[in-house]
Amino acid sequence: GKFVVFYAVSDAVKCKVGTVSGTSCSFGSEATVQSGTTRPEMGSFDACYDSGSDKIIFFGIVGGTVAQINVGDISGTSISWGTKVSVGIARARQPRVTYDSVANKVICTYVDHDATGYPCYYRVCTVSGTSIRLGTQGTIATTSTTVSDYGLIDIEYCSARDRLFVVGDFGTSGDLIYVASLSGTT
């Protein structure tokens, strides 16, 4: 029965837990999600709700160029954040995250800005408490269908079809939608 608002300040990404009552809302105290300066381009962080574990998942590029993911636990009107986990590439762009309610998994996508052609990758993640375990990195778009430099991507899960949809500006291939189904951590 709560929601979380994320926002960037000069030295961190912060959040507040909100509560709706009638036509008004109130907010709890401010919490730091990740410290450091956020990337200047649009889409430098994303979040989703994991209904299986009743946790908030944050995925962002904060304080450098490495994409990191962490888990938030709401208690009343406050939220506490677990340890950040890096996806393991030096310069990431467009971190996106969604939750697959059938598989009870979190899926994150990101672009490798250092690799030729800016390939788009994914990882299937498992939440346990305020910890998150990342599966093996897989490829969404290869060098023949790469994300354009600073191109936007997004990932969403559709429970009615039990499918993942990745949409983006895939360079010379144009705007594309990839449809995927999850099997284990692939």
PDB file of C-alpha atoms in Angstrom:
ATOM      1  CA  GLY A   1       0.000   0.000   0.000  1.00  0.00           C
ATOM      2  CA  LYS A   2       2.988   2.329  -0.528  1.00  0.00           C
ATOM      3  CA  PHE A   3       4.952   3.795  -3.414  1.00  0.00           C
ATOM      4  CA  VAL A   4       8.520   5.060  -3.754  1.00  0.00           C
ATOM      5  CA  VAL A   5       9.687   8.264  -5.453  1.00  0.00           C
ATOM      6  CA  PHE A   6      13.304   8.435  -6.708  1.00  0.00           C
ATOM      7  CA  TYR A   7      15.173  11.627  -7.538  1.00  0.00           C
ATOM      8  CA  ALA A   8      18.746  12.747  -8.189  1.00  0.00           C
ATOM      9  CA  VAL A   9      20.492  15.391  -6.119  1.00  0.00           C
ATOM     10  CA  SER A  10      24.039  16.677  -6.582  1.00  0.00           C
ATOM     11  CA  ASP A  11      25.761  13.762  -4.826  1.00  0.00           C
ATOM     12  CA  ALA A  12      23.298  10.847  -4.733  1.00  0.00           C
ATOM     13  CA  VAL A  13      20.038   9.271  -5.765  1.00  0.00           C
ATOM     14  CA  LYS A  14      17.533   9.679  -2.942  1.00  0.00           C
ATOM     15  CA  CYS A  15      14.038   8.352  -2.364  1.00  0.00           C
ATOM     16  CA  LYS A  16      11.004   8.740  -0.166  1.00  0.00           C
ATOM     17  CA  VAL A  17       8.196   6.316   0.633  1.00  0.00           C
ATOM     18  CA  GLY A  18       4.766   7.733  -0.150  1.00  0.00           C
ATOM     19  CA  THR A  19       1.346   6.897   1.262  1.00  0.00           C
ATOM     20  CA  VAL A  20      -1.937   7.814  -0.415  1.00  0.00           C
ATOM     21  CA  SER A  21      -4.953   8.767   1.686  1.00  0.00           C
ATOM     22  CA  GLY A  22      -8.042   9.835  -0.227  1.00  0.00           C
ATOM     23  CA  THR A  23      -6.843  12.451  -2.703  1.00  0.00           C
ATOM     24  CA  SER A  24      -3.683  13.423  -0.832  1.00  0.00           C
ATOM     25  CA  CYS A  25      -0.348  11.797  -0.185  1.00  0.00           C
ATOM     26  CA  SER A  26       2.313  12.066   2.485  1.00  0.00           C
ATOM     27  CA  PHE A  27       5.971  11.113   2.433  1.00  0.00           C
ATOM     28  CA  GLY A  28       8.332   9.537   4.923  1.00  0.00           C
ATOM     29  CA  SER A  29      11.898  10.618   5.544  1.00  0.00           C
ATOM     30  CA  GLU A  30      14.480  10.862   2.779  1.00  0.00           C
ATOM     31  CA  ALA A  31      16.787   7.873   2.240  1.00  0.00           C
ATOM     32  CA  THR A  32      19.948   7.523   0.140  1.00  0.00           C
ATOM     33  CA  VAL A  33      19.684   4.778  -2.479  1.00  0.00           C
ATOM     34  CA  GLN A  34      23.172   5.122  -3.982  1.00  0.00           C
ATOM     35  CA  SER A  35      25.787   7.826  -3.349  1.00  0.00           C
ATOM     36  CA  GLY A  36      27.630   9.727  -6.085  1.00  0.00           C
ATOM     37  CA  THR A  37      26.837  11.916  -9.060  1.00  0.00           C
ATOM     38  CA  THR A  38      24.302  10.455 -11.502  1.00  0.00           C
ATOM     39  CA  ARG A  39      24.954  10.275 -15.234  1.00  0.00           C
ATOM     40  CA  PRO A  40      23.799  13.460 -17.005  1.00  0.00           C
ATOM     41  CA  GLU A  41      21.854  11.746 -19.785  1.00  0.00           C
ATOM     42  CA  MET A  42      18.220  10.787 -19.475  1.00  0.00           C
ATOM     43  CA  GLY A  43      17.616   7.280 -18.210  1.00  0.00           C
ATOM     44  CA  SER A  44      20.581   6.822 -15.886  1.00  0.00           C
ATOM     45  CA  PHE A  45      18.513   4.850 -13.369  1.00  0.00           C
ATOM     46  CA  ASP A  46      15.376   2.734 -13.137  1.00  0.00           C
ATOM     47  CA  ALA A  47      13.401   0.859 -10.481  1.00  0.00           C
ATOM     48  CA  CYS A  48      10.711  -1.798 -10.198  1.00  0.00           C
ATOM     49  CA  TYR A  49       8.643  -3.586  -7.579  1.00  0.00           C
ATOM     50  CA  ASP A  50       9.346  -7.279  -6.901  1.00  0.00           C
ATOM     51  CA  SER A  51       5.971  -8.564  -5.652  1.00  0.00           C
ATOM     52  CA  GLY A  52       7.373 -12.036  -4.904  1.00  0.00           C
ATOM     53  CA  SER A  53       9.743 -10.708  -2.255  1.00  0.00           C
ATOM     54  CA  ASP A  54       7.796  -7.477  -1.560  1.00  0.00           C
ATOM     55  CA  LYS A  55      10.944  -5.435  -2.287  1.00  0.00           C
ATOM     56  CA  ILE A  56      11.906  -2.428  -4.417  1.00  0.00           C
ATOM     57  CA  ILE A  57      14.731  -2.950  -6.929  1.00  0.00           C
ATOM     58  CA  PHE A  58      16.912  -0.004  -7.990  1.00  0.00           C
ATOM     59  CA  PHE A  59      19.342  -0.195 -10.941  1.00  0.00           C
ATOM     60  CA  GLY A  60      21.467   2.805 -11.794  1.00  0.00           C
ATOM     61  CA  ILE A  61      24.703   4.451 -12.799  1.00  0.00           C
ATOM     62  CA  VAL A  62      25.583   6.593  -9.793  1.00  0.00           C
ATOM     63  CA  GLY A  63      29.022   7.861  -8.816  1.00  0.00           C
ATOM     64  CA  GLY A  64      30.856   6.782 -11.963  1.00  0.00           C
ATOM     65  CA  THR A  65      30.190   4.650 -15.018  1.00  0.00           C
ATOM     66  CA  VAL A  66      29.462   1.234 -13.467  1.00  0.00           C
ATOM     67  CA  ALA A  67      25.829   0.068 -13.336  1.00  0.00           C
ATOM     68  CA  GLN A  68      24.844  -1.255  -9.916  1.00  0.00           C
ATOM     69  CA  ILE A  69      21.687  -2.853  -8.587  1.00  0.00           C
ATOM     70  CA  ASN A  70      20.398  -2.995  -5.010  1.00  0.00           C
ATOM     71  CA  VAL A  71      17.300  -3.967  -3.051  1.00  0.00           C
ATOM     72  CA  GLY A  72      15.125  -1.766  -0.853  1.00  0.00           C
ATOM     73  CA  ASP A  73      12.930  -2.931   2.020  1.00  0.00           C
ATOM     74  CA  ILE A  74       9.989  -0.742   3.080  1.00  0.00           C
ATOM     75  CA  SER A  75       9.020  -0.609   6.741  1.00  0.00           C
ATOM     76  CA  GLY A  76       6.216   1.810   7.541  1.00  0.00           C
ATOM     77  CA  THR A  77       7.171   5.067   5.831  1.00  0.00           C
ATOM     78  CA  SER A  78      10.919   4.391   5.681  1.00  0.00           C
ATOM     79  CA  ILE A  79      13.081   2.297   3.383  1.00  0.00           C
ATOM     80  CA  SER A  80      16.485   0.673   3.889  1.00  0.00           C
ATOM     81  CA  TRP A  81      18.792  -0.402   1.078  1.00  0.00           C
ATOM     82  CA  GLY A  82      20.948  -3.503   0.745  1.00  0.00           C
ATOM     83  CA  THR A  83      24.463  -3.738  -0.669  1.00  0.00           C
ATOM     84  CA  LYS A  84      24.992  -2.662  -4.294  1.00  0.00           C
ATOM     85  CA  VAL A  85      26.022  -5.310  -6.844  1.00  0.00           C
ATOM     86  CA  SER A  86      27.808  -4.341 -10.076  1.00  0.00           C
ATOM     87  CA  VAL A  87      26.837  -5.862 -13.436  1.00  0.00           C
ATOM     88  CA  GLY A  88      30.569  -6.046 -14.152  1.00  0.00           C
ATOM     89  CA  ILE A  89      31.233  -3.797 -17.131  1.00  0.00           C
ATOM     90  CA  ALA A  90      33.312  -0.620 -16.901  1.00  0.00           C
ATOM     91  CA  ARG A  91      31.022   1.838 -18.710  1.00  0.00           C
ATOM     92  CA  ALA A  92      27.326   1.040 -18.843  1.00  0.00           C
ATOM     93  CA  ARG A  93      24.446   3.070 -20.247  1.00  0.00           C
ATOM     94  CA  GLN A  94      20.642   2.805 -20.104  1.00  0.00           C
ATOM     95  CA  PRO A  95      20.184   0.589 -17.017  1.00  0.00           C
ATOM     96  CA  ARG A  96      16.655  -0.819 -17.023  1.00  0.00           C
ATOM     97  CA  VAL A  97      14.928  -3.289 -14.733  1.00  0.00           C
ATOM     98  CA  THR A  98      11.624  -5.175 -14.583  1.00  0.00           C
ATOM     99  CA  TYR A  99      10.073  -8.026 -12.602  1.00  0.00           C
ATOM    100  CA  ASP A 100       8.787 -11.303 -14.081  1.00  0.00           C
ATOM    101  CA  SER A 101       5.959 -12.343 -11.731  1.00  0.00           C
ATOM    102  CA  VAL A 102       5.568 -15.858 -13.175  1.00  0.00           C
ATOM    103  CA  ALA A 103       9.253 -16.768 -12.838  1.00  0.00           C
ATOM    104  CA  ASN A 104       9.688 -14.619  -9.699  1.00  0.00           C
ATOM    105  CA  LYS A 105      12.852 -13.090 -11.187  1.00  0.00           C
ATOM    106  CA  VAL A 106      14.176  -9.569 -11.741  1.00  0.00           C
ATOM    107  CA  ILE A 107      15.634  -8.880 -15.199  1.00  0.00           C
ATOM    108  CA  CYS A 108      18.023  -6.015 -15.816  1.00  0.00           C
ATOM    109  CA  THR A 109      19.238  -4.747 -19.187  1.00  0.00           C
ATOM    110  CA  TYR A 110      22.085  -2.378 -20.016  1.00  0.00           C
ATOM    111  CA  VAL A 111      24.335  -1.204 -22.836  1.00  0.00           C
ATOM    112  CA  ASP A 112      28.123  -1.710 -22.853  1.00  0.00           C
ATOM    113  CA  HIS A 113      29.434   1.700 -23.881  1.00  0.00           C
ATOM    114  CA  ASP A 114      33.052   0.467 -24.178  1.00  0.00           C
ATOM    115  CA  ALA A 115      32.387  -2.418 -26.564  1.00  0.00           C
ATOM    116  CA  THR A 116      32.315  -1.933 -30.334  1.00  0.00           C
ATOM    117  CA  GLY A 117      28.779  -1.167 -31.476  1.00  0.00           C
ATOM    118  CA  TYR A 118      27.378  -0.748 -27.926  1.00  0.00           C
ATOM    119  CA  PRO A 119      25.839  -4.219 -27.482  1.00  0.00           C
ATOM    120  CA  CYS A 120      22.807  -4.624 -25.219  1.00  0.00           C
ATOM    121  CA  TYR A 121      22.980  -7.233 -22.452  1.00  0.00           C
ATOM    122  CA  TYR A 122      20.706  -8.722 -19.786  1.00  0.00           C
ATOM    123  CA  ARG A 123      21.024 -10.527 -16.489  1.00  0.00           C
ATOM    124  CA  VAL A 124      18.360 -12.515 -14.658  1.00  0.00           C
ATOM    125  CA  CYS A 125      18.519 -11.770 -10.938  1.00  0.00           C
ATOM    126  CA  THR A 126      17.258 -13.486  -7.800  1.00  0.00           C
ATOM    127  CA  VAL A 127      16.282 -11.509  -4.693  1.00  0.00           C
ATOM    128  CA  SER A 128      16.789 -12.872  -1.184  1.00  0.00           C
ATOM    129  CA  GLY A 129      16.075 -10.451   1.650  1.00  0.00           C
ATOM    130  CA  THR A 130      17.909  -7.243   0.728  1.00  0.00           C
ATOM    131  CA  SER A 131      20.515  -9.146  -1.314  1.00  0.00           C
ATOM    132  CA  ILE A 132      20.409  -9.762  -5.049  1.00  0.00           C
ATOM    133  CA  ARG A 133      22.258 -12.433  -7.031  1.00  0.00           C
ATOM    134  CA  LEU A 134      22.976 -11.809 -10.719  1.00  0.00           C
ATOM    135  CA  GLY A 135      22.788 -14.584 -13.285  1.00  0.00           C
ATOM    136  CA  THR A 136      25.173 -14.949 -16.217  1.00  0.00           C
ATOM    137  CA  GLN A 137      25.288 -12.081 -18.693  1.00  0.00           C
ATOM    138  CA  GLY A 138      23.343 -12.764 -21.890  1.00  0.00           C
ATOM    139  CA  THR A 139      23.079 -10.819 -25.147  1.00  0.00           C
ATOM    140  CA  ILE A 140      19.973  -9.050 -26.436  1.00  0.00           C
ATOM    141  CA  ALA A 141      21.503  -7.179 -29.363  1.00  0.00           C
ATOM    142  CA  THR A 142      24.809  -8.016 -31.037  1.00  0.00           C
ATOM    143  CA  THR A 143      27.063  -5.878 -33.191  1.00  0.00           C
ATOM    144  CA  SER A 144      24.693  -6.194 -36.152  1.00  0.00           C
ATOM    145  CA  THR A 145      21.770  -4.715 -34.169  1.00  0.00           C
ATOM    146  CA  THR A 146      23.444  -2.537 -31.588  1.00  0.00           C
ATOM    147  CA  VAL A 147      22.035   0.282 -29.514  1.00  0.00           C
ATOM    148  CA  SER A 148      22.955   3.689 -30.901  1.00  0.00           C
ATOM    149  CA  ASP A 149      25.287   5.867 -28.825  1.00  0.00           C
ATOM    150  CA  TYR A 150      23.108   7.183 -25.965  1.00  0.00           C
ATOM    151  CA  GLY A 151      20.053   5.564 -27.589  1.00  0.00           C
ATOM    152  CA  LEU A 152      17.171   4.793 -25.265  1.00  0.00           C
ATOM    153  CA  ILE A 153      16.062   1.276 -24.337  1.00  0.00           C
ATOM    154  CA  ASP A 154      13.435  -0.085 -21.985  1.00  0.00           C
ATOM    155  CA  ILE A 155      12.295  -3.478 -20.708  1.00  0.00           C
ATOM    156  CA  GLU A 156       8.814  -4.426 -19.529  1.00  0.00           C
ATOM    157  CA  TYR A 157       7.149  -7.672 -18.494  1.00  0.00           C
ATOM    158  CA  CYS A 158       3.634  -8.619 -19.630  1.00  0.00           C
ATOM    159  CA  SER A 159       2.030 -11.156 -17.273  1.00  0.00           C
ATOM    160  CA  ALA A 160      -0.919 -11.789 -19.635  1.00  0.00           C
ATOM    161  CA  ARG A 161       1.494 -13.171 -22.251  1.00  0.00           C
ATOM    162  CA  ASP A 162       4.315 -14.182 -19.864  1.00  0.00           C
ATOM    163  CA  ARG A 163       6.769 -12.365 -22.117  1.00  0.00           C
ATOM    164  CA  LEU A 164       9.497  -9.757 -21.760  1.00  0.00           C
ATOM    165  CA  PHE A 165       9.630  -6.859 -24.197  1.00  0.00           C
ATOM    166  CA  VAL A 166      12.827  -4.905 -24.856  1.00  0.00           C
ATOM    167  CA  VAL A 167      12.341  -1.841 -27.021  1.00  0.00           C
ATOM    168  CA  GLY A 168      14.983   0.603 -28.153  1.00  0.00           C
ATOM    169  CA  ASP A 169      16.851   2.640 -30.693  1.00  0.00           C
ATOM    170  CA  PHE A 170      19.070  -0.072 -32.144  1.00  0.00           C
ATOM    171  CA  GLY A 171      21.240   2.122 -34.367  1.00  0.00           C
ATOM    172  CA  THR A 172      21.207   1.348 -38.072  1.00  0.00           C
ATOM    173  CA  SER A 173      18.482  -1.258 -37.508  1.00  0.00           C
ATOM    174  CA  GLY A 174      16.188   1.502 -36.204  1.00  0.00           C
ATOM    175  CA  ASP A 175      13.620   1.195 -33.452  1.00  0.00           C
ATOM    176  CA  LEU A 176      13.077  -2.477 -32.618  1.00  0.00           C
ATOM    177  CA  ILE A 177      11.152  -4.586 -30.134  1.00  0.00           C
ATOM    178  CA  TYR A 178      12.612  -7.866 -28.925  1.00  0.00           C
ATOM    179  CA  VAL A 179      10.158 -10.364 -27.440  1.00  0.00           C
ATOM    180  CA  ALA A 180      11.610 -12.894 -24.997  1.00  0.00           C
ATOM    181  CA  SER A 181      10.496 -15.651 -22.676  1.00  0.00           C
ATOM    182  CA  LEU A 182      12.405 -16.595 -19.555  1.00  0.00           C
ATOM    183  CA  SER A 183      13.693 -20.096 -18.860  1.00  0.00           C
ATOM    184  CA  GLY A 184      15.620 -20.384 -15.599  1.00  0.00           C
ATOM    185  CA  THR A 185      18.229 -17.619 -15.788  1.00  0.00           C
ATOM    186  CA  THR A 186      18.246 -17.458 -19.605  1.00  0.00           C
TER     187      THR A 186
END
